[in-house]
């Protein structure tokens, strides 16, 4: 499974069309990250760079020239010795053909070429702020062009760009609406992530360590070709579930506790992001079940509301009202649903949003607001839906509720008239989870 060349070409063409003859855009590959001495962290390509190229190597630059309407790649040279130690590199010639660029050169040449590319353009688009070291180099070249252009007699024909524009303002709206190739990747990331949650449910028993469950999850990801998780897996037994980003995963699972697992595979750079909550011993206690059913109702009602034209704030409120009503029914909150929403008293038990865009990044780009208004859902947008309730062992809380932390998270893609849940194959009803855990 691979994103087709056509998608990368059409995304680049869209940028070339948008920046027009007065614009030039430049993007940098992600830098390698040193772990220690001569050992690196696994390389992960920059999401924007990948979105426009699929090119998987570090030390690469893309230049999109709006006047010439060309896309050019600069990449590492072939190097037999280095490839013996560190693996295959495309080199410019193969990269040009394989990734459909109009031209490709050695990475050692981009600084020789860049001043010609930016001269006489009005706008220089880049992902300013993403890689500050590259910003500085680019500014150096802009400055040089600006200085030397100013010294030329025909100044009106020889100018440096007078606008440095954030390229993410063009790329984020594109990335917000996933194309057909991206939906295939996200569906697969969801499917693999769901398999991992199923495996985790099958392996969970009292006395196990949280990291042993994490091992089962990573096993399933890798086994299906997702080498890395999309984010650090949260495997949180008992009170640890009330810490939203608990990733220590080092405690022993206790009989009678719940286990919250928030784990998603990264497949071909696309993220899955699933949370399931299960009873460590395979059976929910009556109180755990009651709280679970409230969170599940919020999850299901908000997924049912996802369709084109809906606004995210309304979907958020559907879930919020169900959660707050539940907290009132449990006598954990006093007063009315509206009153508690107004005062935000619920935030003691539900302190995060209902979801986020998911795509090349687990917390994907795009924003929820546009010109002061909530973004309306459109086909191709992909969001998580992840209501939760987190009840700490505080003195004013009845003991039966202590350390109940529940989140139920799915990944849904907006379709023409509703949505498709890419993570539906991970069981989430009380009966389905208990049946799976009984084996
Ligand atoms: N796994 C991170 C999140 O759910 O936002
Ligand atoms: Mn999430
Ligand atoms: Mn998550």
Coordinates of C-alpha atoms and ligand atoms in Angstrom, one line a residue:
X1 CA 0.0 0.0 0.0
X2 CA 1.5 3.3 -1.0
X3 CA 0.3 6.8 -1.7
X4 CA 0.3 7.1 -5.5
X5 CA 2.6 9.5 -7.3
X6 CA -0.4 11.2 -8.7
X7 CA -1.4 12.5 -5.3
X8 CA 2.0 14.0 -4.5
X9 CA 2.1 15.6 -8.0
X10 CA -1.3 17.1 -7.7
X11 CA -0.6 18.4 -4.2
X12 CA 2.6 20.1 -5.5
X13 CA 0.7 21.5 -8.5
X14 CA -1.9 22.9 -6.2
X15 CA 0.8 24.8 -4.3
X16 CA 2.4 26.0 -7.6
X17 CA -1.0 27.2 -8.8
X18 CA -1.7 29.0 -5.6
X19 CA 1.7 30.8 -5.2
X20 CA 1.6 31.8 -8.9
X21 CA 4.4 33.5 -10.9
X22 CA 5.4 35.8 -8.0
X23 CA 5.9 33.1 -5.5
X24 CA 8.5 30.5 -4.6
X25 CA 8.1 27.9 -1.8
X26 CA 10.8 26.0 0.0
X27 CA 10.5 23.1 2.3
X28 CA 13.1 21.1 4.3
X29 CA 13.2 17.5 5.2
X30 CA 13.1 16.6 9.0
X31 CA 16.6 16.6 10.5
X32 CA 18.0 13.4 12.0
X33 CA 17.9 13.4 15.8
X34 CA 21.0 12.2 17.6
X35 CA 20.2 9.8 20.5
X36 CA 23.8 9.5 21.7
X37 CA 27.3 9.6 20.3
X38 CA 26.8 8.2 16.7
X39 CA 23.4 6.6 17.3
X40 CA 20.2 8.3 16.0
X41 CA 16.6 8.1 16.9
X42 CA 14.5 6.4 14.2
X43 CA 14.2 8.9 11.4
X44 CA 10.7 10.2 10.8
X45 CA 10.1 12.4 7.8
X46 CA 8.5 15.9 8.3
X47 CA 4.8 15.6 7.7
X48 CA 4.6 18.6 5.3
X49 CA 7.6 17.3 3.4
X50 CA 6.1 13.9 3.1
X51 CA 2.7 15.3 2.1
X52 CA 4.3 17.0 -0.9
X53 CA 6.7 14.3 -1.9
X54 CA 6.7 10.9 -0.2
X55 CA 10.5 11.3 -0.2
X56 CA 11.8 9.4 2.8
X57 CA 15.3 10.8 3.4
X58 CA 16.7 13.5 5.7
X59 CA 19.0 16.2 4.2
X60 CA 16.6 17.1 1.4
X61 CA 15.0 20.3 0.2
X62 CA 12.1 21.0 -2.1
X63 CA 11.8 24.2 -4.2
X64 CA 8.5 25.0 -5.8
X65 CA 9.0 27.8 -8.4
X66 CA 5.7 29.5 -9.2
X67 CA 7.2 31.4 -12.2
X68 CA 8.7 28.4 -13.9
X69 CA 5.9 26.1 -12.5
X70 CA 8.6 23.5 -11.5
X71 CA 9.2 21.4 -8.5
X72 CA 12.8 20.6 -7.7
X73 CA 14.3 18.2 -5.2
X74 CA 17.7 18.4 -3.6
X75 CA 18.8 15.2 -1.9
X76 CA 21.8 13.3 -0.6
X77 CA 24.2 11.9 -3.2
X78 CA 24.7 8.2 -3.7
X79 CA 27.6 7.1 -1.6
X80 CA 28.7 3.4 -1.6
X81 CA 30.5 3.6 1.7
X82 CA 27.8 5.4 3.6
X83 CA 25.2 3.1 2.1
X84 CA 27.2 0.1 3.4
X85 CA 26.9 1.5 6.9
X86 CA 23.5 3.2 6.9
X87 CA 21.5 1.9 4.0
X88 CA 20.1 2.9 0.7
X89 CA 19.9 6.4 -0.6
X90 CA 18.1 7.3 -3.8
X91 CA 20.5 9.9 -5.2
X92 CA 19.2 12.8 -7.4
X93 CA 18.7 10.8 -10.6
X94 CA 16.6 8.0 -9.2
X95 CA 14.7 10.4 -6.8
X96 CA 13.7 12.6 -9.7
X97 CA 12.1 9.7 -11.6
X98 CA 10.7 7.8 -8.6
X99 CA 9.1 10.9 -7.0
X100 CA 8.1 12.8 -10.1
X101 CA 10.2 15.9 -9.8
X102 CA 10.9 18.2 -12.7
X103 CA 14.5 18.3 -11.7
X104 CA 16.7 16.9 -8.9
X105 CA 20.2 17.8 -7.7
X106 CA 22.6 17.1 -5.0
X107 CA 21.8 18.6 -1.6
X108 CA 25.2 20.3 -1.9
X109 CA 23.8 22.5 -4.7
X110 CA 20.7 23.9 -3.1
X111 CA 22.5 26.9 -1.6
X112 CA 24.0 27.7 -5.0
X113 CA 20.6 27.6 -6.7
X114 CA 18.4 29.2 -4.1
X115 CA 19.3 32.8 -4.7
X116 CA 18.3 32.5 -8.4
X117 CA 15.0 30.9 -7.4
X118 CA 14.1 33.7 -5.0
X119 CA 15.3 36.6 -7.0
X120 CA 12.4 38.6 -8.4
X121 CA 9.8 36.7 -6.6
X122 CA 7.5 38.8 -4.5
X123 CA 6.6 36.1 -1.9
X124 CA 8.9 33.6 -0.3
X125 CA 6.9 30.8 1.3
X126 CA 8.4 28.5 3.9
X127 CA 7.4 26.8 7.0
X128 CA 8.9 29.6 9.1
X129 CA 9.6 28.6 12.7
X130 CA 9.5 24.8 12.1
X131 CA 13.3 24.4 11.7
X132 CA 14.9 27.5 13.0
X133 CA 18.4 26.6 11.7
X134 CA 17.0 26.4 8.2
X135 CA 15.2 29.7 8.6
X136 CA 18.5 31.3 9.5
X137 CA 20.1 29.9 6.3
X138 CA 17.2 31.0 4.2
X139 CA 17.3 34.5 5.7
X140 CA 21.0 34.7 4.9
X141 CA 20.3 34.0 1.2
X142 CA 17.3 36.4 1.2
X143 CA 19.5 39.0 2.7
X144 CA 22.2 38.4 0.2
X145 CA 19.7 38.7 -2.7
X146 CA 18.2 41.8 -1.2
X147 CA 21.6 43.5 -0.8
X148 CA 22.9 42.6 -4.2
X149 CA 19.6 43.3 -6.0
X150 CA 19.5 46.7 -4.4
X151 CA 22.9 47.5 -5.9
X152 CA 21.9 46.7 -9.4
X153 CA 20.9 49.5 -11.7
X154 CA 17.6 47.9 -12.8
X155 CA 16.3 47.6 -9.3
X156 CA 12.7 47.2 -10.4
X157 CA 13.7 44.0 -12.1
X158 CA 16.0 42.7 -9.5
X159 CA 14.3 42.4 -6.2
X160 CA 14.3 40.1 -3.2
X161 CA 10.8 38.9 -2.0
X162 CA 9.2 41.5 0.1
X163 CA 6.9 39.1 1.8
X164 CA 8.0 36.1 3.8
X165 CA 4.9 34.0 4.0
X166 CA 4.0 31.0 6.2
X167 CA 3.6 28.1 3.8
X168 CA 1.4 26.3 6.4
X169 CA -1.4 28.8 5.6
X170 CA -1.6 27.0 2.3
X171 CA -0.8 23.5 3.4
X172 CA -2.9 23.2 6.5
X173 CA -6.3 23.7 4.8
X174 CA -5.2 21.1 2.2
X175 CA -4.1 18.6 4.9
X176 CA -7.4 19.2 6.7
X177 CA -9.4 17.6 3.9
X178 CA -7.9 14.1 3.4
X179 CA -7.8 12.8 -0.2
X180 CA -8.6 9.2 -1.2
X181 CA -5.0 8.0 -0.7
X182 CA -4.8 9.5 2.7
X183 CA -8.1 7.9 3.7
X184 CA -6.7 4.5 2.8
X185 CA -3.8 5.0 5.1
X186 CA -5.9 6.3 7.9
X187 CA -8.3 3.4 7.6
X188 CA -5.4 1.0 7.8
X189 CA -3.8 2.8 10.7
X190 CA -7.2 2.5 12.5
X191 CA -7.5 -1.2 11.6
X192 CA -4.0 -2.0 12.9
X193 CA -4.5 0.1 16.0
X194 CA -7.8 -1.8 16.7
X195 CA -6.1 -5.2 16.4
X196 CA -3.6 -4.0 19.0
X197 CA -6.4 -3.1 21.4
X198 CA -8.0 -6.5 20.8
X199 CA -4.7 -8.2 21.6
X200 CA -4.3 -6.1 24.7
X201 CA -7.7 -7.1 26.0
X202 CA -6.9 -10.7 25.4
X203 CA -3.7 -10.5 27.4
X204 CA -4.7 -8.4 30.3
X205 CA -4.8 -10.0 33.8
X206 CA -4.3 -8.9 37.3
X207 CA -0.6 -8.9 38.3
X208 CA 0.8 -8.0 34.9
X209 CA 2.9 -4.9 34.5
X210 CA 1.6 -2.1 32.4
X211 CA 4.6 -2.3 30.2
X212 CA 3.8 -5.9 29.4
X213 CA 0.5 -4.8 27.9
X214 CA 2.4 -2.1 26.0
X215 CA 4.6 -4.9 24.6
X216 CA 1.6 -6.7 23.3
X217 CA 0.4 -3.5 21.6
X218 CA 3.7 -2.8 20.0
X219 CA 4.0 -6.4 18.8
X220 CA 0.7 -6.1 17.0
X221 CA 1.6 -2.8 15.4
X222 CA 4.9 -4.0 14.1
X223 CA 3.5 -7.3 13.0
X224 CA 1.2 -5.5 10.7
X225 CA 3.9 -3.3 9.2
X226 CA 3.4 -0.3 11.5
X227 CA 7.0 0.0 12.9
X228 CA 6.3 2.8 15.3
X229 CA 3.4 4.0 17.4
X230 CA 1.9 7.4 16.4
X231 CA 2.6 8.7 19.9
X232 CA 3.8 7.2 23.2
X233 CA 1.4 4.6 24.3
X234 CA -0.6 5.2 27.5
X235 CA -1.2 2.0 29.5
X236 CA -2.7 3.3 32.7
X237 CA -4.1 1.0 35.4
X238 CA -6.2 2.3 38.3
X239 CA -5.4 5.9 39.4
X240 CA -2.8 6.3 36.6
X241 CA -5.8 6.6 34.2
X242 CA -6.6 9.9 35.8
X243 CA -3.3 11.3 34.6
X244 CA -4.1 12.2 31.0
X245 CA -0.6 11.7 29.5
X246 CA 0.6 8.9 31.8
X247 CA 3.4 7.1 29.8
X248 CA 5.5 5.6 32.5
X249 CA 3.7 2.3 32.1
X250 CA 5.5 0.7 35.0
X251 CA 2.9 -0.2 37.6
X252 CA 1.3 -3.6 38.3
X253 CA -2.3 -4.1 37.2
X254 CA -4.5 -4.6 40.2
X255 CA -7.6 -6.9 40.5
X256 CA -10.7 -4.7 40.5
X257 CA -9.1 -1.7 38.8
X258 CA -9.8 -0.4 35.3
X259 CA -7.1 -0.2 32.7
X260 CA -7.1 2.7 30.2
X261 CA -5.1 2.1 27.0
X262 CA -4.5 5.0 24.6
X263 CA -2.4 3.7 21.8
X264 CA -2.3 4.1 18.0
X265 CA -0.2 2.8 15.2
X266 CA 1.6 5.0 12.7
X267 CA 1.0 3.4 9.3
X268 CA 2.9 5.0 6.4
X269 CA 3.2 8.1 8.5
X270 CA -0.6 8.3 9.2
X271 CA -1.8 8.0 12.7
X272 CA -4.3 5.9 14.5
X273 CA -5.4 7.1 17.9
X274 CA -7.6 4.7 19.9
X275 CA -8.5 4.6 23.6
X276 CA -10.2 1.8 25.2
X277 CA -10.9 1.2 28.9
X278 CA -11.3 -2.3 30.3
X279 CA -11.6 -4.1 33.6
X280 CA -8.2 -5.6 34.7
X281 CA -10.0 -8.8 35.8
X282 CA -12.3 -9.0 32.9
X283 CA -15.5 -7.9 34.6
X284 CA -16.7 -4.3 35.2
X285 CA -17.9 -3.6 38.8
X286 CA -21.4 -2.1 38.9
X287 CA -20.1 1.4 39.5
X288 CA -17.4 1.1 36.8
X289 CA -20.0 -0.1 34.4
X290 CA -22.3 2.8 35.2
X291 CA -19.6 5.3 34.6
X292 CA -18.4 3.5 31.5
X293 CA -21.9 3.5 30.0
X294 CA -22.1 7.3 30.4
X295 CA -18.8 7.8 28.5
X296 CA -19.8 5.3 25.9
X297 CA -23.2 7.1 25.4
X298 CA -21.2 10.3 24.9
X299 CA -18.9 8.7 22.4
X300 CA -21.7 7.1 20.4
X301 CA -24.0 10.1 20.4
X302 CA -21.2 12.4 19.2
X303 CA -20.1 10.0 16.5
X304 CA -23.7 9.7 15.3
X305 CA -23.8 13.5 14.9
X306 CA -20.7 13.7 12.7
X307 CA -21.7 14.7 9.2
X308 CA -21.0 17.5 6.7
X309 CA -22.3 20.9 7.8
X310 CA -22.2 20.1 11.5
X311 CA -20.0 22.4 13.6
X312 CA -17.5 20.9 16.0
X313 CA -18.8 23.0 18.9
X314 CA -22.2 21.5 18.6
X315 CA -20.8 18.0 18.6
X316 CA -18.6 18.8 21.6
X317 CA -21.8 19.9 23.4
X318 CA -23.7 16.8 22.6
X319 CA -21.0 14.8 24.5
X320 CA -20.6 17.3 27.2
X321 CA -24.3 17.3 28.1
X322 CA -24.3 13.5 28.4
X323 CA -21.2 13.5 30.6
X324 CA -22.6 16.3 32.8
X325 CA -26.0 14.6 33.2
X326 CA -24.1 11.4 34.2
X327 CA -22.1 13.3 36.8
X328 CA -25.3 14.8 38.2
X329 CA -27.0 11.3 38.3
X330 CA -23.9 10.0 40.2
X331 CA -24.3 12.9 42.6
X332 CA -20.7 14.0 41.8
X333 CA -22.1 17.3 40.7
X334 CA -25.0 19.3 42.1
X335 CA -27.5 21.4 40.1
X336 CA -28.5 21.5 36.5
X337 CA -26.7 20.5 33.3
X338 CA -26.7 24.1 32.0
X339 CA -25.5 25.4 35.4
X340 CA -22.6 23.0 35.5
X341 CA -21.7 23.8 31.9
X342 CA -21.9 27.5 32.6
X343 CA -19.7 27.2 35.7
X344 CA -17.4 24.6 34.1
X345 CA -17.7 22.6 37.4
X346 CA -17.5 19.4 35.2
X347 CA -13.9 20.2 34.3
X348 CA -12.8 18.6 37.6
X349 CA -13.9 15.3 35.9
X350 CA -13.6 16.1 32.2
X351 CA -10.8 18.4 31.5
X352 CA -10.0 18.0 27.8
X353 CA -11.7 18.6 24.5
X354 CA -13.8 16.0 22.6
X355 CA -11.2 15.4 19.9
X356 CA -8.7 16.7 17.4
X357 CA -8.0 16.3 13.8
X358 CA -6.0 13.1 13.0
X359 CA -3.8 12.6 9.9
X360 CA -0.1 12.7 9.3
X361 CA 0.2 14.0 12.8
X362 CA -1.8 12.5 15.6
X363 CA -2.8 16.0 16.6
X364 CA -3.2 17.1 13.0
X365 CA -3.1 20.5 11.5
X366 CA -6.0 22.5 10.3
X367 CA -7.5 24.3 13.3
X368 CA -11.1 24.2 14.7
X369 CA -11.8 27.8 14.0
X370 CA -11.8 30.0 10.9
X371 CA -12.3 33.7 11.0
X372 CA -13.8 33.6 14.4
X373 CA -16.3 30.8 13.6
X374 CA -16.1 27.1 14.3
X375 CA -15.1 25.1 11.2
X376 CA -18.0 23.2 9.6
X377 CA -17.4 19.6 9.0
X378 CA -16.7 18.5 5.4
X379 CA -16.3 15.2 3.7
X380 CA -12.6 14.1 4.1
X381 CA -12.0 15.6 7.5
X382 CA -10.8 13.1 10.0
X383 CA -11.3 13.6 13.7
X384 CA -11.0 11.7 17.0
X385 CA -14.0 11.5 19.2
X386 CA -12.7 10.9 22.8
X387 CA -15.0 11.8 25.7
X388 CA -13.8 10.7 29.1
X389 CA -14.4 10.9 32.9
X390 CA -11.6 10.9 35.4
X391 CA -12.5 10.6 39.1
X392 CA -9.7 11.0 41.6
X393 CA -9.7 9.5 45.1
X394 CA -10.6 12.8 46.8
X395 CA -12.1 13.0 50.3
X396 CA -15.4 14.3 49.0
X397 CA -15.9 11.5 46.4
X398 CA -17.6 8.3 47.5
X399 CA -15.0 5.5 47.6
X400 CA -16.8 3.4 45.0
X401 CA -15.9 6.0 42.4
X402 CA -12.3 6.4 43.4
X403 CA -9.7 6.1 40.6
X404 CA -12.1 5.5 37.8
X405 CA -10.6 6.9 34.7
X406 CA -12.4 6.2 31.5
X407 CA -11.9 7.4 27.9
X408 CA -13.3 5.9 24.8
X409 CA -11.7 7.2 21.6
X410 CA -12.4 6.5 18.0
X411 CA -11.2 7.9 14.7
X412 CA -13.9 9.0 12.3
X413 CA -13.7 10.3 8.7
X414 CA -16.5 12.6 7.6
X415 CA -18.2 11.1 4.5
X416 CA -20.8 12.6 2.1
X417 CA -23.7 12.0 4.4
X418 CA -22.3 10.9 7.8
X419 CA -19.0 9.4 8.9
X420 CA -17.0 6.2 8.8
X421 CA -15.5 5.0 12.0
X422 CA -12.1 3.6 11.2
X423 CA -11.6 2.2 14.7
X424 CA -15.0 0.5 15.1
X425 CA -13.4 -3.0 15.1
X426 CA -11.9 -2.4 18.6
X427 CA -14.7 -3.6 20.9
X428 CA -16.2 -1.0 23.2
X429 CA -19.5 -2.2 24.6
X430 CA -19.3 -3.7 28.1
X431 CA -20.5 -7.1 26.8
X432 CA -18.1 -7.2 23.9
X433 CA -15.1 -6.3 26.0
X434 CA -16.0 -8.8 28.8
X435 CA -16.7 -11.5 26.2
X436 CA -13.3 -10.9 24.5
X437 CA -11.5 -10.9 27.8
X438 CA -13.2 -14.2 28.9
X439 CA -11.7 -15.7 25.7
Ligands
LIG1 N1 -3.3 10.0 22.2 C1 -3.4 11.4 22.4 C2 -4.7 11.9 22.3 O1 -5.7 11.1 22.4 O2 -4.9 13.0 22.1
LIG2 MN1 -6.7 11.6 20.6
LIG3 MN1 -5.5 9.0 22.2

